[in-house]
């Protein structure tokens, strides 16, 4: 069975149209499926429409949050509850074209565990959005251990095995595409052009967007923290060179009184303070990793490590 997971937040003008489109595509695919909507605390008629869909279509399951928890939490919830052998996450505003679903499924049938849809362009995205997005991905890739593809969205298919592993990541601040990028497994990509939103405006406010960008950097990398030590070390090297110069000038007698001592103290203590901060940073980065409490390891292939795993059950009996 295929699970389609879709977070919706105030999408009253999109859900029914989205539902019809996905249903049409899934009928063509001809496999058993469920569409799992996660209503992220909508304040419009989204909930009513979901109840209506659930009442009329046995393929529909709808969950409603008590309040708005944000897109990343909503897709996490959907992945927690999805029962499919493969789970597809996609937005409910039709910017993730349902027409791509058969391609994702085909790649999965070819043996890929994670099929990431990569947006090559967005029809209504302005130059500013395109540039900030490109700059952001360049930066995050420079400082994090795992490569995150530019244009990556939360439109992807995951095999149940990868979903079970994903469920073991319970960190609160989360950047789902960063977690999945670091998960390994057999990953591939397919490209698509994102059309403009079907109806309504973006539900990602500037604040939410900045928050996500921050989470992306901070949850994936402790490099900014660890850089402090190396900056301190570098400044110490320059400090020593400066001290040599200052002492030389002093020996030649061409200095103002006090300048020599001042410069030596400044360059020495400035660097030592930075290095001290850097050492604190090393501890903090370790505390951070511990509090994230990510799984220590996960297995590939049929030796899936989750006791709930159907693969494991199949192997045991
Ligand atoms: N969304 C959500 N909770 C939020 C914001 C957005 O569940 O707090 C959903 C939204 O309904 C849509 C998807 O996440 O299905 C992507 O949001 P949107 O299209 O507004 O983002 P954009 O495409 O502008 O980046
Ligand atoms: Mg959108």
Coordinates of C-alpha atoms and ligand atoms in Angstrom, one line a residue:
X1 CA 0.0 0.0 0.0
X2 CA 1.1 3.6 -0.7
X3 CA 0.5 6.3 1.9
X4 CA 0.2 9.9 0.8
X5 CA 0.9 12.3 3.7
X6 CA -0.2 15.9 3.3
X7 CA -0.1 18.6 5.9
X8 CA -2.7 21.3 5.5
X9 CA -3.0 24.6 7.2
X10 CA -5.9 26.8 6.2
X11 CA -6.2 25.2 2.7
X12 CA -10.0 25.2 2.5
X13 CA -9.8 26.2 -1.2
X14 CA -7.3 23.5 -2.0
X15 CA -8.1 20.3 -0.2
X16 CA -10.9 19.1 -2.3
X17 CA -9.2 19.9 -5.6
X18 CA -6.0 18.4 -4.3
X19 CA -7.9 15.3 -3.2
X20 CA -9.5 14.9 -6.6
X21 CA -6.2 15.2 -8.4
X22 CA -4.4 12.7 -6.2
X23 CA -7.3 10.3 -6.4
X24 CA -7.2 10.5 -10.2
X25 CA -3.5 9.7 -10.3
X26 CA -3.8 6.9 -7.7
X27 CA -6.6 5.3 -9.7
X28 CA -4.3 5.3 -12.7
X29 CA -1.5 3.8 -10.7
X30 CA -3.8 1.1 -9.6
X31 CA -2.2 0.3 -6.3
X32 CA -3.9 0.3 -2.9
X33 CA -3.4 3.6 -1.2
X34 CA -4.4 5.9 1.7
X35 CA -4.3 9.7 1.8
X36 CA -3.4 10.8 5.3
X37 CA -4.2 14.5 5.9
X38 CA -2.7 16.3 8.9
X39 CA -4.6 19.4 9.7
X40 CA -2.1 21.7 11.3
X41 CA -4.6 23.6 13.5
X42 CA -6.4 25.3 10.6
X43 CA -8.8 28.1 11.6
X44 CA -10.8 28.1 8.3
X45 CA -13.1 25.3 7.0
X46 CA -10.3 22.9 6.2
X47 CA -11.3 20.6 9.0
X48 CA -15.0 20.5 7.8
X49 CA -13.8 19.7 4.3
X50 CA -11.6 16.9 5.6
X51 CA -14.4 15.4 7.5
X52 CA -16.5 15.5 4.4
X53 CA -13.8 13.8 2.4
X54 CA -13.2 11.2 5.1
X55 CA -16.9 10.4 5.2
X56 CA -17.2 9.9 1.4
X57 CA -13.9 8.2 0.6
X58 CA -12.6 5.2 2.5
X59 CA -9.0 6.0 1.3
X60 CA -9.0 9.1 3.5
X61 CA -7.6 9.4 7.0
X62 CA -7.5 12.8 8.7
X63 CA -5.8 13.9 11.8
X64 CA -6.2 17.3 13.4
X65 CA -3.7 19.1 15.6
X66 CA -5.1 20.9 18.6
X67 CA -3.2 24.0 17.4
X68 CA -0.7 25.0 14.7
X69 CA 2.5 23.2 15.2
X70 CA 4.1 23.9 11.9
X71 CA 4.7 22.1 8.6
X72 CA 7.8 20.1 9.8
X73 CA 5.9 18.7 12.8
X74 CA 2.8 18.0 10.7
X75 CA 4.7 15.9 8.1
X76 CA 6.4 14.1 11.0
X77 CA 3.0 13.2 12.5
X78 CA 1.9 12.0 9.1
X79 CA 5.0 9.8 8.8
X80 CA 4.3 8.5 12.3
X81 CA 0.8 7.3 11.5
X82 CA 1.2 6.2 7.8
X83 CA 0.7 2.5 7.3
X84 CA 2.0 2.2 3.7
X85 CA 4.9 0.2 2.4
X86 CA 6.0 3.5 0.8
X87 CA 5.1 6.9 2.1
X88 CA 4.9 10.0 -0.1
X89 CA 4.9 13.4 1.6
X90 CA 3.6 16.3 -0.4
X91 CA 2.1 19.8 0.1
X92 CA -1.6 20.3 -0.2
X93 CA -1.4 23.4 -2.5
X94 CA -0.6 21.5 -5.7
X95 CA 2.9 23.0 -5.8
X96 CA 4.1 19.4 -5.6
X97 CA 2.5 18.0 -8.8
X98 CA 0.5 14.8 -8.2
X99 CA 1.5 13.9 -11.8
X100 CA 4.9 13.0 -10.4
X101 CA 3.6 10.3 -8.1
X102 CA 3.9 7.5 -10.6
X103 CA 7.5 8.4 -11.3
X104 CA 8.3 8.3 -7.5
X105 CA 6.6 4.9 -7.2
X106 CA 8.4 3.5 -10.2
X107 CA 11.8 4.5 -8.7
X108 CA 10.8 2.8 -5.5
X109 CA 9.9 -0.3 -7.4
X110 CA 13.3 -0.2 -9.0
X111 CA 14.7 -0.6 -5.5
X112 CA 15.4 2.9 -4.2
X113 CA 14.6 3.5 -0.6
X114 CA 14.2 7.3 -0.7
X115 CA 13.2 9.2 -3.8
X116 CA 13.6 12.9 -3.3
X117 CA 11.8 15.3 -5.7
X118 CA 14.0 18.2 -6.6
X119 CA 12.5 21.5 -7.7
X120 CA 14.4 22.9 -10.7
X121 CA 12.2 26.1 -10.8
X122 CA 9.2 27.6 -9.2
X123 CA 6.9 29.3 -11.6
X124 CA 5.9 32.1 -9.3
X125 CA 9.2 32.5 -7.4
X126 CA 10.8 35.9 -7.6
X127 CA 14.5 36.6 -8.1
X128 CA 15.0 37.4 -4.4
X129 CA 13.5 34.1 -3.3
X130 CA 15.7 32.2 -5.8
X131 CA 18.9 34.0 -4.7
X132 CA 18.3 33.6 -1.0
X133 CA 17.5 29.9 -1.5
X134 CA 20.7 29.3 -3.6
X135 CA 22.8 31.2 -1.0
X136 CA 21.2 29.3 1.9
X137 CA 22.0 25.9 0.4
X138 CA 25.5 26.9 -0.5
X139 CA 26.1 28.0 3.1
X140 CA 24.4 25.0 4.8
X141 CA 26.4 22.6 2.6
X142 CA 29.6 24.3 3.4
X143 CA 29.2 23.8 7.1
X144 CA 27.3 20.5 7.5
X145 CA 28.6 17.0 7.2
X146 CA 25.7 15.9 5.0
X147 CA 25.0 17.2 1.6
X148 CA 21.5 18.8 1.2
X149 CA 20.4 19.2 -2.4
X150 CA 19.4 22.7 -3.4
X151 CA 15.8 22.8 -4.5
X152 CA 15.1 20.0 -2.0
X153 CA 11.5 20.2 -0.7
X154 CA 9.5 17.9 1.5
X155 CA 8.2 16.1 -1.6
X156 CA 9.6 12.6 -1.5
X157 CA 8.8 9.0 -1.3
X158 CA 10.3 6.8 1.5
X159 CA 10.3 3.1 1.9
X160 CA 8.8 1.8 5.1
X161 CA 12.2 0.8 6.3
X162 CA 13.4 4.4 6.1
X163 CA 10.2 5.6 7.7
X164 CA 10.8 3.3 10.7
X165 CA 14.2 4.8 11.0
X166 CA 12.9 8.3 10.7
X167 CA 10.5 7.7 13.5
X168 CA 13.5 7.2 15.9
X169 CA 14.5 10.8 15.4
X170 CA 12.6 12.6 18.1
X171 CA 14.4 15.9 18.2
X172 CA 12.0 18.9 18.8
X173 CA 13.7 21.5 16.5
X174 CA 13.7 19.6 13.2
X175 CA 14.7 20.1 9.6
X176 CA 13.2 17.1 8.1
X177 CA 15.2 17.2 4.8
X178 CA 18.4 17.5 6.8
X179 CA 17.5 14.4 8.9
X180 CA 16.6 12.4 5.8
X181 CA 19.7 13.5 4.0
X182 CA 21.8 12.1 6.8
X183 CA 20.0 8.8 6.9
X184 CA 21.8 7.0 4.2
X185 CA 19.9 4.2 2.4
X186 CA 19.6 4.1 -1.3
X187 CA 18.6 7.7 -2.2
X188 CA 17.8 9.1 -5.7
X189 CA 16.2 12.2 -7.0
X190 CA 13.7 13.2 -9.7
X191 CA 13.3 16.7 -11.0
X192 CA 10.1 18.8 -11.3
X193 CA 9.0 22.3 -12.0
X194 CA 6.8 23.7 -9.2
X195 CA 3.7 25.4 -10.5
X196 CA 2.3 28.4 -8.7
X197 CA 0.1 27.8 -5.7
X198 CA -3.4 26.5 -6.7
X199 CA -5.3 28.9 -4.3
X200 CA -4.6 31.1 -1.4
X201 CA -1.3 32.5 -0.2
X202 CA 1.8 30.8 1.2
X203 CA 1.3 29.6 4.7
X204 CA 5.0 29.9 5.4
X205 CA 5.2 33.4 7.0
X206 CA 8.5 35.2 7.0
X207 CA 8.9 34.3 10.6
X208 CA 8.3 30.6 10.0
X209 CA 10.7 30.6 7.1
X210 CA 13.5 32.2 9.1
X211 CA 12.9 29.8 11.9
X212 CA 13.1 26.8 9.5
X213 CA 16.3 28.3 7.9
X214 CA 17.8 28.6 11.4
X215 CA 16.8 25.1 12.4
X216 CA 18.3 23.8 9.2
X217 CA 21.7 25.2 10.1
X218 CA 21.7 24.7 13.9
X219 CA 20.4 21.1 14.0
X220 CA 22.7 19.9 11.2
X221 CA 25.9 21.4 12.2
X222 CA 28.0 22.3 15.2
X223 CA 30.6 23.9 12.9
X224 CA 29.7 27.5 13.8
X225 CA 30.4 26.7 17.5
X226 CA 33.6 24.9 16.8
X227 CA 34.9 27.6 14.5
X228 CA 35.4 29.8 17.5
X229 CA 38.4 27.8 18.7
X230 CA 40.1 27.9 15.4
X231 CA 39.5 31.6 15.0
X232 CA 41.1 32.0 18.5
X233 CA 44.1 29.8 17.4
X234 CA 44.6 31.8 14.3
X235 CA 44.4 35.1 16.2
X236 CA 47.0 33.7 18.6
X237 CA 49.4 33.1 15.7
X238 CA 48.9 36.6 14.4
X239 CA 49.2 37.8 18.0
X240 CA 52.6 36.3 18.3
X241 CA 53.8 37.9 15.1
X242 CA 52.4 41.2 16.4
X243 CA 54.2 40.7 19.7
X244 CA 57.5 40.1 17.9
X245 CA 57.0 43.3 16.0
X246 CA 56.0 45.3 19.0
X247 CA 59.0 44.0 21.0
X248 CA 61.3 44.9 18.1
X249 CA 60.0 48.4 17.9
X250 CA 60.3 48.7 21.7
X251 CA 64.0 47.6 21.5
X252 CA 64.7 50.2 18.9
X253 CA 63.1 52.7 21.2
X254 CA 60.5 54.0 18.7
X255 CA 57.4 53.5 20.7
X256 CA 55.0 55.6 22.9
X257 CA 55.1 54.5 26.5
X258 CA 52.5 51.9 27.3
X259 CA 51.8 50.8 23.7
X260 CA 54.1 47.7 24.0
X261 CA 52.4 46.3 27.1
X262 CA 48.9 47.2 25.8
X263 CA 49.4 45.5 22.4
X264 CA 50.9 42.4 24.0
X265 CA 48.1 42.1 26.5
X266 CA 45.4 42.7 23.9
X267 CA 46.6 40.2 21.4
X268 CA 47.4 37.5 24.0
X269 CA 44.2 37.7 26.0
X270 CA 41.9 38.3 23.0
X271 CA 43.1 35.0 21.5
X272 CA 43.0 33.1 24.8
X273 CA 39.5 34.3 25.5
X274 CA 38.3 33.1 22.0
X275 CA 40.0 29.8 22.6
X276 CA 38.4 29.5 26.0
X277 CA 35.0 30.1 24.4
X278 CA 35.8 27.6 21.7
X279 CA 36.5 24.9 24.3
X280 CA 33.2 25.7 25.9
X281 CA 31.7 25.5 22.5
X282 CA 33.1 22.0 22.1
X283 CA 31.3 20.9 25.3
X284 CA 28.1 22.6 24.2
X285 CA 28.2 20.9 20.8
X286 CA 28.4 17.6 22.6
X287 CA 25.6 18.5 25.0
X288 CA 23.6 19.5 22.0
X289 CA 24.2 16.1 20.3
X290 CA 23.2 14.3 23.5
X291 CA 20.0 16.3 23.9
X292 CA 19.1 15.7 20.3
X293 CA 19.2 12.0 21.3
X294 CA 19.3 10.7 17.7
X295 CA 19.6 7.0 17.3
X296 CA 23.2 5.7 17.6
X297 CA 23.0 3.7 14.4
X298 CA 20.4 2.1 12.1
X299 CA 20.7 -0.9 9.8
X300 CA 20.2 -1.2 6.1
X301 CA 18.5 -3.9 4.1
X302 CA 16.4 -6.6 5.6
X303 CA 18.0 -6.4 9.0
X304 CA 15.9 -3.4 9.8
X305 CA 16.5 -2.6 13.5
X306 CA 13.1 -1.6 14.6
X307 CA 11.3 -4.3 16.7
X308 CA 8.1 -3.3 15.0
X309 CA 9.5 -3.8 11.6
X310 CA 7.7 -6.1 9.2
X311 CA 11.1 -7.0 7.8
X312 CA 12.3 -8.2 11.1
X313 CA 9.1 -10.1 11.8
X314 CA 9.5 -11.8 8.4
X315 CA 13.0 -12.8 9.2
X316 CA 12.2 -14.1 12.7
X317 CA 9.4 -16.5 11.8
Ligands
LIG1 N1 1.6 24.1 6.2 C1 1.4 23.5 7.5 N2 1.6 24.2 8.6 C2 2.1 25.5 8.6 C3 2.4 26.1 7.3 C4 2.2 25.3 6.2 O1 0.9 22.4 7.6 O2 2.3 26.1 9.6 C5 1.4 23.3 5.0 C6 0.6 24.0 3.9 O3 -0.8 23.9 4.1 C7 1.1 23.4 2.7 C8 2.5 23.0 3.0 O4 2.6 23.0 4.4 O5 0.4 22.2 2.4 C9 3.5 24.0 2.4 O6 3.2 25.3 2.8 P1 3.2 26.5 1.8 O7 2.7 26.0 0.4 O8 2.4 27.6 2.4 O9 4.7 26.9 1.7 P2 5.5 27.4 0.4 O10 5.2 26.5 -0.8 O11 5.0 28.8 0.2 O12 6.9 27.3 0.8
LIG2 MG1 3.4 26.0 -1.4

